[in-house]
């Protein structure tokens, strides 16, 4: 059950480690977005994740946990997205963390609720690049190879081109989407309003809006309508 993930055009990503008022959260959940993803690369704990899940559950929007560390695995989400950071130099973020989690929960997991994301980290200055020690010196050919690897060898339903914090090269994003036939291309990074949302939505299958929620909520909300035009 992937909640029609194959049809998502837009998602918001909320960080349990950042403050968001009830009013802002209501606007996000009623915005018409296809899903709310919960995740962040630092400061995500069991407690702040449970707290955010409970608040989002007042609304009907699909709510997905993008698992960011083993301590922050919380049951009760509609879907669990498991990142595999393909260009991590620290292999803990390719199979190590996942292995540890499966060792702990493997016997009780509902695998139909799990979905892998083949992450390609593009912004060397992002927190996620720092955590995973990502090798961001990538040519287009490198990125293409990672995308093919994620789709055909790892069979990830999602390939995630992660520019977190900066707006990426849309020509590259378009090229990667063009390669994929089974996996869906998620793009995230620097979408701060409707113009960039429109541009990114023309290049990727699904766009993800994160920091804008905290920096300029009205602009963030306007990204939903922009991808529906
Ligand atoms: C019954 C029960 C408990 C059910 C739960 C089911 C479940 C989920 C079981 C676990 C199954 C499993 C295999 C889990 C994997 C666990 C795990 C920790 C995997 C590693 C994930 C990973 C590689 C994380 C690296 C960081 C990352 C890619 C995070 C994603 C979010 C992200 C990129 C946020 C953006 O961060 P950024 O903007 O750079 O930084 P800020 O946070 O500062 O904004
Ligand atoms: O925070 P921004 O830059 O919008 O990026 C969104 C998301 O891809 C982060 O994981
Ligand atoms: Mg962020």
mmCIF file of C-alpha atoms and ligand atoms in Angstrom:
data_model
loop_
_atom_site.group_PDB
_atom_site.id
_atom_site.type_symbol
_atom_site.label_atom_id
_atom_site.label_comp_id
_atom_site.label_asym_id
_atom_site.label_seq_id
_atom_site.Cartn_x
_atom_site.Cartn_y
_atom_site.Cartn_z
ATOM 1 C CA UNK A 1 0.000 0.000 0.000
ATOM 2 C CA UNK A 2 1.872 3.045 -1.220
ATOM 3 C CA UNK A 3 -0.958 5.557 -0.839
ATOM 4 C CA UNK A 4 -0.824 6.281 -4.562
ATOM 5 C CA UNK A 5 2.697 7.620 -4.091
ATOM 6 C CA UNK A 6 3.003 7.186 -7.847
ATOM 7 C CA UNK A 7 0.634 10.121 -8.236
ATOM 8 C CA UNK A 8 2.137 12.571 -5.790
ATOM 9 C CA UNK A 9 3.165 15.836 -7.369
ATOM 10 C CA UNK A 10 3.852 17.741 -4.166
ATOM 11 C CA UNK A 11 4.843 17.030 -0.590
ATOM 12 C CA UNK A 12 5.807 19.119 2.392
ATOM 13 C CA UNK A 13 8.645 17.910 4.614
ATOM 14 C CA UNK A 14 8.295 18.856 8.266
ATOM 15 C CA UNK A 15 11.215 18.678 10.651
ATOM 16 C CA UNK A 16 10.339 17.404 14.153
ATOM 17 C CA UNK A 17 13.296 19.408 15.487
ATOM 18 C CA UNK A 18 11.805 22.754 14.378
ATOM 19 C CA UNK A 19 8.924 24.718 15.879
ATOM 20 C CA UNK A 20 5.696 25.093 13.952
ATOM 21 C CA UNK A 21 2.561 26.715 15.375
ATOM 22 C CA UNK A 22 -0.795 24.907 15.343
ATOM 23 C CA UNK A 23 -2.101 27.512 12.939
ATOM 24 C CA UNK A 24 0.775 26.975 10.500
ATOM 25 C CA UNK A 25 0.447 23.199 10.772
ATOM 26 C CA UNK A 26 -3.267 23.404 10.004
ATOM 27 C CA UNK A 27 -2.554 25.448 6.876
ATOM 28 C CA UNK A 28 0.019 22.909 5.721
ATOM 29 C CA UNK A 29 -2.261 19.925 6.338
ATOM 30 C CA UNK A 30 -5.254 21.537 4.614
ATOM 31 C CA UNK A 31 -3.199 22.997 1.757
ATOM 32 C CA UNK A 32 -4.054 20.290 -0.777
ATOM 33 C CA UNK A 33 -0.554 18.824 -0.747
ATOM 34 C CA UNK A 34 -0.388 15.117 -1.571
ATOM 35 C CA UNK A 35 1.492 14.144 1.579
ATOM 36 C CA UNK A 36 3.299 15.395 4.622
ATOM 37 C CA UNK A 37 6.698 13.811 5.127
ATOM 38 C CA UNK A 38 8.267 13.925 8.573
ATOM 39 C CA UNK A 39 12.047 13.926 8.710
ATOM 40 C CA UNK A 40 15.266 15.830 9.178
ATOM 41 C CA UNK A 41 18.889 14.939 9.312
ATOM 42 C CA UNK A 42 19.733 16.199 12.811
ATOM 43 C CA UNK A 43 17.946 16.508 16.164
ATOM 44 C CA UNK A 44 15.168 14.062 15.271
ATOM 45 C CA UNK A 45 14.154 12.008 18.314
ATOM 46 C CA UNK A 46 11.412 9.538 19.217
ATOM 47 C CA UNK A 47 9.682 12.163 21.360
ATOM 48 C CA UNK A 48 9.646 15.041 18.884
ATOM 49 C CA UNK A 49 8.543 12.651 16.107
ATOM 50 C CA UNK A 50 5.632 11.215 18.147
ATOM 51 C CA UNK A 51 4.603 14.730 19.060
ATOM 52 C CA UNK A 52 4.520 15.920 15.445
ATOM 53 C CA UNK A 53 2.715 12.759 14.277
ATOM 54 C CA UNK A 54 -0.031 13.280 16.884
ATOM 55 C CA UNK A 55 -0.529 16.873 15.743
ATOM 56 C CA UNK A 56 -0.671 15.945 12.032
ATOM 57 C CA UNK A 57 -3.133 13.139 12.771
ATOM 58 C CA UNK A 58 -5.858 15.709 13.479
ATOM 59 C CA UNK A 59 -6.059 16.026 9.686
ATOM 60 C CA UNK A 60 -6.679 13.572 6.873
ATOM 61 C CA UNK A 61 -3.547 14.258 4.858
ATOM 62 C CA UNK A 62 -1.332 11.170 4.280
ATOM 63 C CA UNK A 63 1.529 11.232 6.746
ATOM 64 C CA UNK A 64 4.823 9.536 6.020
ATOM 65 C CA UNK A 65 7.875 8.991 8.188
ATOM 66 C CA UNK A 66 11.156 9.431 6.399
ATOM 67 C CA UNK A 67 13.267 7.567 8.909
ATOM 68 C CA UNK A 68 16.351 9.593 9.781
ATOM 69 C CA UNK A 69 17.902 7.554 12.568
ATOM 70 C CA UNK A 70 17.228 4.397 14.549
ATOM 71 C CA UNK A 71 16.171 6.210 17.680
ATOM 72 C CA UNK A 72 13.395 8.013 15.808
ATOM 73 C CA UNK A 73 11.480 5.004 14.458
ATOM 74 C CA UNK A 74 7.887 5.630 15.471
ATOM 75 C CA UNK A 75 4.977 3.339 14.522
ATOM 76 C CA UNK A 76 1.649 4.738 13.339
ATOM 77 C CA UNK A 77 2.555 6.514 10.103
ATOM 78 C CA UNK A 78 0.785 5.653 6.831
ATOM 79 C CA UNK A 79 4.063 4.769 5.152
ATOM 80 C CA UNK A 80 7.751 4.522 6.057
ATOM 81 C CA UNK A 81 10.283 5.831 3.595
ATOM 82 C CA UNK A 82 13.737 4.387 4.175
ATOM 83 C CA UNK A 83 16.591 6.456 2.754
ATOM 84 C CA UNK A 84 19.648 4.774 1.277
ATOM 85 C CA UNK A 85 22.264 7.458 0.671
ATOM 86 C CA UNK A 86 23.936 6.201 -2.488
ATOM 87 C CA UNK A 87 26.819 8.673 -2.429
ATOM 88 C CA UNK A 88 27.515 8.423 1.314
ATOM 89 C CA UNK A 89 31.181 7.816 2.052
ATOM 90 C CA UNK A 90 30.144 6.544 5.463
ATOM 91 C CA UNK A 91 28.513 3.207 4.630
ATOM 92 C CA UNK A 92 26.496 3.360 7.833
ATOM 93 C CA UNK A 93 24.008 5.445 5.781
ATOM 94 C CA UNK A 94 23.878 2.940 2.915
ATOM 95 C CA UNK A 95 23.230 -0.295 4.817
ATOM 96 C CA UNK A 96 24.509 0.088 8.393
ATOM 97 C CA UNK A 97 21.610 1.975 9.978
ATOM 98 C CA UNK A 98 19.087 -0.061 8.024
ATOM 99 C CA UNK A 99 20.743 -3.323 9.089
ATOM 100 C CA UNK A 100 20.620 -2.251 12.739
ATOM 101 C CA UNK A 101 16.933 -1.309 12.489
ATOM 102 C CA UNK A 102 15.978 -4.571 10.796
ATOM 103 C CA UNK A 103 17.926 -6.510 13.412
ATOM 104 C CA UNK A 104 15.761 -4.853 16.032
ATOM 105 C CA UNK A 105 12.356 -4.726 14.315
ATOM 106 C CA UNK A 106 12.680 -7.238 11.454
ATOM 107 C CA UNK A 107 10.414 -9.877 12.981
ATOM 108 C CA UNK A 108 7.491 -7.494 13.461
ATOM 109 C CA UNK A 109 7.760 -5.321 10.352
ATOM 110 C CA UNK A 110 4.953 -4.918 7.859
ATOM 111 C CA UNK A 111 7.120 -4.758 4.755
ATOM 112 C CA UNK A 112 4.235 -3.493 2.620
ATOM 113 C CA UNK A 113 4.439 -0.244 4.573
ATOM 114 C CA UNK A 114 8.135 0.262 3.739
ATOM 115 C CA UNK A 115 9.540 1.929 0.706
ATOM 116 C CA UNK A 116 13.175 2.632 -0.111
ATOM 117 C CA UNK A 117 14.452 5.928 -1.474
ATOM 118 C CA UNK A 118 17.736 5.996 -3.351
ATOM 119 C CA UNK A 119 19.101 9.359 -2.181
ATOM 120 C CA UNK A 120 21.677 11.328 -4.145
ATOM 121 C CA UNK A 121 22.989 14.220 -2.053
ATOM 122 C CA UNK A 122 23.966 17.202 -4.186
ATOM 123 C CA UNK A 123 24.629 20.092 -1.761
ATOM 124 C CA UNK A 124 27.880 19.621 0.124
ATOM 125 C CA UNK A 125 26.926 22.344 2.596
ATOM 126 C CA UNK A 126 23.718 20.673 3.789
ATOM 127 C CA UNK A 127 23.317 19.011 7.148
ATOM 128 C CA UNK A 128 22.519 15.716 5.443
ATOM 129 C CA UNK A 129 25.768 15.840 3.415
ATOM 130 C CA UNK A 130 27.658 16.458 6.608
ATOM 131 C CA UNK A 131 25.974 13.611 8.511
ATOM 132 C CA UNK A 132 26.433 11.042 5.756
ATOM 133 C CA UNK A 133 29.851 12.335 4.585
ATOM 134 C CA UNK A 134 28.450 12.462 1.084
ATOM 135 C CA UNK A 135 30.726 12.619 -1.937
ATOM 136 C CA UNK A 136 29.145 15.548 -3.766
ATOM 137 C CA UNK A 137 31.811 15.956 -6.460
ATOM 138 C CA UNK A 138 29.603 14.334 -9.050
ATOM 139 C CA UNK A 139 29.404 14.707 -12.809
ATOM 140 C CA UNK A 140 26.100 14.266 -14.602
ATOM 141 C CA UNK A 141 27.322 10.809 -15.603
ATOM 142 C CA UNK A 142 27.882 9.948 -11.939
ATOM 143 C CA UNK A 143 24.379 11.073 -11.020
ATOM 144 C CA UNK A 144 22.900 9.147 -13.945
ATOM 145 C CA UNK A 145 24.739 6.020 -12.811
ATOM 146 C CA UNK A 146 23.421 6.392 -9.247
ATOM 147 C CA UNK A 147 19.877 6.845 -10.566
ATOM 148 C CA UNK A 148 20.133 3.728 -12.741
ATOM 149 C CA UNK A 149 21.651 1.790 -9.863
ATOM 150 C CA UNK A 150 18.777 2.828 -7.575
ATOM 151 C CA UNK A 151 16.149 1.928 -10.165
ATOM 152 C CA UNK A 152 17.500 -1.275 -11.681
ATOM 153 C CA UNK A 153 19.750 -2.854 -9.039
ATOM 154 C CA UNK A 154 18.200 -1.677 -5.787
ATOM 155 C CA UNK A 155 14.701 -1.338 -7.292
ATOM 156 C CA UNK A 156 13.931 1.719 -5.190
ATOM 157 C CA UNK A 157 10.429 3.073 -5.880
ATOM 158 C CA UNK A 158 11.887 6.555 -5.319
ATOM 159 C CA UNK A 159 15.074 8.185 -6.543
ATOM 160 C CA UNK A 160 15.569 11.353 -4.488
ATOM 161 C CA UNK A 161 17.711 14.150 -5.885
ATOM 162 C CA UNK A 162 18.469 16.087 -2.726
ATOM 163 C CA UNK A 163 19.744 19.658 -3.046
ATOM 164 C CA UNK A 164 18.488 20.520 0.468
ATOM 165 C CA UNK A 165 18.936 24.263 1.049
ATOM 166 C CA UNK A 166 19.776 25.318 -2.531
ATOM 167 C CA UNK A 167 17.881 25.257 -5.810
ATOM 168 C CA UNK A 168 19.382 22.650 -8.110
ATOM 169 C CA UNK A 169 20.215 22.388 -11.781
ATOM 170 C CA UNK A 170 16.856 21.724 -13.442
ATOM 171 C CA UNK A 171 18.504 20.499 -16.629
ATOM 172 C CA UNK A 172 20.153 17.721 -14.628
ATOM 173 C CA UNK A 173 16.885 16.973 -12.839
ATOM 174 C CA UNK A 174 15.096 16.675 -16.195
ATOM 175 C CA UNK A 175 17.816 14.373 -17.529
ATOM 176 C CA UNK A 176 17.506 12.078 -14.532
ATOM 177 C CA UNK A 177 13.725 11.929 -14.777
ATOM 178 C CA UNK A 178 14.109 11.018 -18.444
ATOM 179 C CA UNK A 179 16.165 7.954 -17.487
ATOM 180 C CA UNK A 180 13.647 6.522 -15.064
ATOM 181 C CA UNK A 181 10.878 4.215 -16.142
ATOM 182 C CA UNK A 182 9.935 2.422 -12.895
ATOM 183 C CA UNK A 183 11.140 4.694 -10.107
ATOM 184 C CA UNK A 184 9.686 8.064 -9.323
ATOM 185 C CA UNK A 185 12.000 11.077 -9.162
ATOM 186 C CA UNK A 186 11.612 13.206 -6.037
ATOM 187 C CA UNK A 187 13.303 16.573 -6.145
ATOM 188 C CA UNK A 188 13.957 18.649 -3.030
ATOM 189 C CA UNK A 189 15.964 21.790 -2.409
ATOM 190 C CA UNK A 190 15.497 25.540 -2.336
ATOM 191 C CA UNK A 191 11.887 25.685 -3.483
ATOM 192 C CA UNK A 192 10.938 28.956 -1.823
ATOM 193 C CA UNK A 193 7.781 29.900 -3.699
ATOM 194 C CA UNK A 194 5.514 29.202 -6.674
ATOM 195 C CA UNK A 195 7.977 30.084 -9.455
ATOM 196 C CA UNK A 196 10.615 27.577 -8.383
ATOM 197 C CA UNK A 197 7.879 25.033 -7.576
ATOM 198 C CA UNK A 198 6.537 25.275 -11.125
ATOM 199 C CA UNK A 199 10.010 24.949 -12.612
ATOM 200 C CA UNK A 200 10.922 21.958 -10.447
ATOM 201 C CA UNK A 201 7.565 20.264 -11.050
ATOM 202 C CA UNK A 202 8.234 20.408 -14.783
ATOM 203 C CA UNK A 203 11.549 18.641 -14.247
ATOM 204 C CA UNK A 204 10.789 16.010 -11.558
ATOM 205 C CA UNK A 205 7.830 13.747 -10.832
ATOM 206 C CA UNK A 206 7.376 14.936 -7.251
ATOM 207 C CA UNK A 207 8.653 18.065 -5.543
ATOM 208 C CA UNK A 208 9.335 18.392 -1.829
ATOM 209 C CA UNK A 209 9.174 21.705 0.033
ATOM 210 C CA UNK A 210 10.970 21.881 3.377
ATOM 211 C CA UNK A 211 12.687 25.019 4.674
ATOM 212 C CA UNK A 212 10.194 27.416 3.065
ATOM 213 C CA UNK A 213 7.564 26.233 5.554
ATOM 214 C CA UNK A 214 9.671 27.755 8.321
ATOM 215 C CA UNK A 215 11.020 30.758 6.412
ATOM 216 C CA UNK A 216 7.920 32.075 4.600
ATOM 217 C CA UNK A 217 4.756 30.063 5.117
ATOM 218 C CA UNK A 218 2.601 31.943 2.603
ATOM 219 C CA UNK A 219 5.167 31.371 -0.158
ATOM 220 C CA UNK A 220 5.414 27.728 0.864
ATOM 221 C CA UNK A 221 1.643 27.296 0.662
ATOM 222 C CA UNK A 222 1.608 28.891 -2.784
ATOM 223 C CA UNK A 223 3.808 26.058 -4.093
ATOM 224 C CA UNK A 224 0.876 23.631 -3.880
ATOM 225 C CA UNK A 225 -1.278 25.545 -6.337
ATOM 226 C CA UNK A 226 1.719 26.129 -8.616
ATOM 227 C CA UNK A 227 2.188 22.415 -9.294
ATOM 228 C CA UNK A 228 -1.506 21.938 -10.118
ATOM 229 C CA UNK A 229 -1.543 24.505 -12.934
HETATM 230 C C1 LIG B 1 6.547 -1.476 14.663
HETATM 231 C C2 LIG B 1 7.465 -0.402 14.280
HETATM 232 C C3 LIG B 1 8.377 0.154 15.286
HETATM 233 C C4 LIG B 1 7.410 0.046 13.040
HETATM 234 C C5 LIG B 1 8.345 0.967 12.449
HETATM 235 C C6 LIG B 1 8.752 0.444 11.131
HETATM 236 C C7 LIG B 1 10.117 0.848 10.720
HETATM 237 C C8 LIG B 1 10.259 2.128 10.036
HETATM 238 C C9 LIG B 1 11.174 0.048 10.931
HETATM 239 C C10 LIG B 1 12.550 0.326 10.526
HETATM 240 C C11 LIG B 1 12.902 -0.228 9.192
HETATM 241 C C12 LIG B 1 14.174 0.316 8.672
HETATM 242 C C13 LIG B 1 14.934 -0.519 7.709
HETATM 243 C C14 LIG B 1 14.633 1.519 9.041
HETATM 244 C C15 LIG B 1 15.877 2.166 8.561
HETATM 245 C C16 LIG B 1 16.429 2.991 9.615
HETATM 246 C C17 LIG B 1 17.402 4.039 9.232
HETATM 247 C C18 LIG B 1 17.847 4.898 10.324
HETATM 248 C C19 LIG B 1 17.879 4.230 8.008
HETATM 249 C C20 LIG B 1 18.862 5.268 7.642
HETATM 250 C C21 LIG B 1 18.237 6.445 7.031
HETATM 251 C C22 LIG B 1 19.252 7.416 6.508
HETATM 252 C C23 LIG B 1 20.192 6.933 5.474
HETATM 253 C C24 LIG B 1 19.320 8.672 6.981
HETATM 254 C C25 LIG B 1 20.304 9.654 6.542
HETATM 255 C C26 LIG B 1 19.807 11.066 6.625
HETATM 256 C C27 LIG B 1 18.660 11.293 5.697
HETATM 257 C C28 LIG B 1 18.768 10.923 4.263
HETATM 258 C C29 LIG B 1 17.560 11.816 6.197
HETATM 259 C C30 LIG B 1 16.358 12.060 5.386
HETATM 260 C C31 LIG B 1 15.800 13.419 5.662
HETATM 261 C C32 LIG B 1 16.551 14.573 5.091
HETATM 262 C C33 LIG B 1 17.447 14.411 3.957
HETATM 263 C C34 LIG B 1 16.359 15.752 5.609
HETATM 264 C C35 LIG B 1 17.014 16.981 5.124
HETATM 265 O O1 LIG B 1 17.926 17.328 5.967
HETATM 266 P P1 LIG B 1 18.674 18.749 5.831
HETATM 267 O O2 LIG B 1 17.767 19.720 5.175
HETATM 268 O O3 LIG B 1 19.988 18.521 5.219
HETATM 269 O O4 LIG B 1 18.921 19.146 7.249
HETATM 270 P P2 LIG B 1 17.982 19.769 8.319
HETATM 271 O O5 LIG B 1 17.469 18.609 9.086
HETATM 272 O O6 LIG B 1 18.909 20.631 9.117
HETATM 273 O O7 LIG B 1 16.924 20.581 7.634
HETATM 274 O O1 LIG B 2 14.443 22.303 2.773
HETATM 275 P P1 LIG B 2 14.476 22.401 1.277
HETATM 276 O O2 LIG B 2 15.649 23.130 0.735
HETATM 277 O O3 LIG B 2 13.159 22.895 0.751
HETATM 278 O O4 LIG B 2 14.633 20.893 0.756
HETATM 279 C C1 LIG B 2 13.552 20.009 0.888
HETATM 280 C C2 LIG B 2 13.971 18.594 1.152
HETATM 281 O O5 LIG B 2 14.479 17.984 0.017
HETATM 282 C C3 LIG B 2 14.913 18.434 2.301
HETATM 283 O O6 LIG B 2 15.089 17.085 2.555
HETATM 284 MG MG1 LIG B 3 15.855 20.904 6.066
#
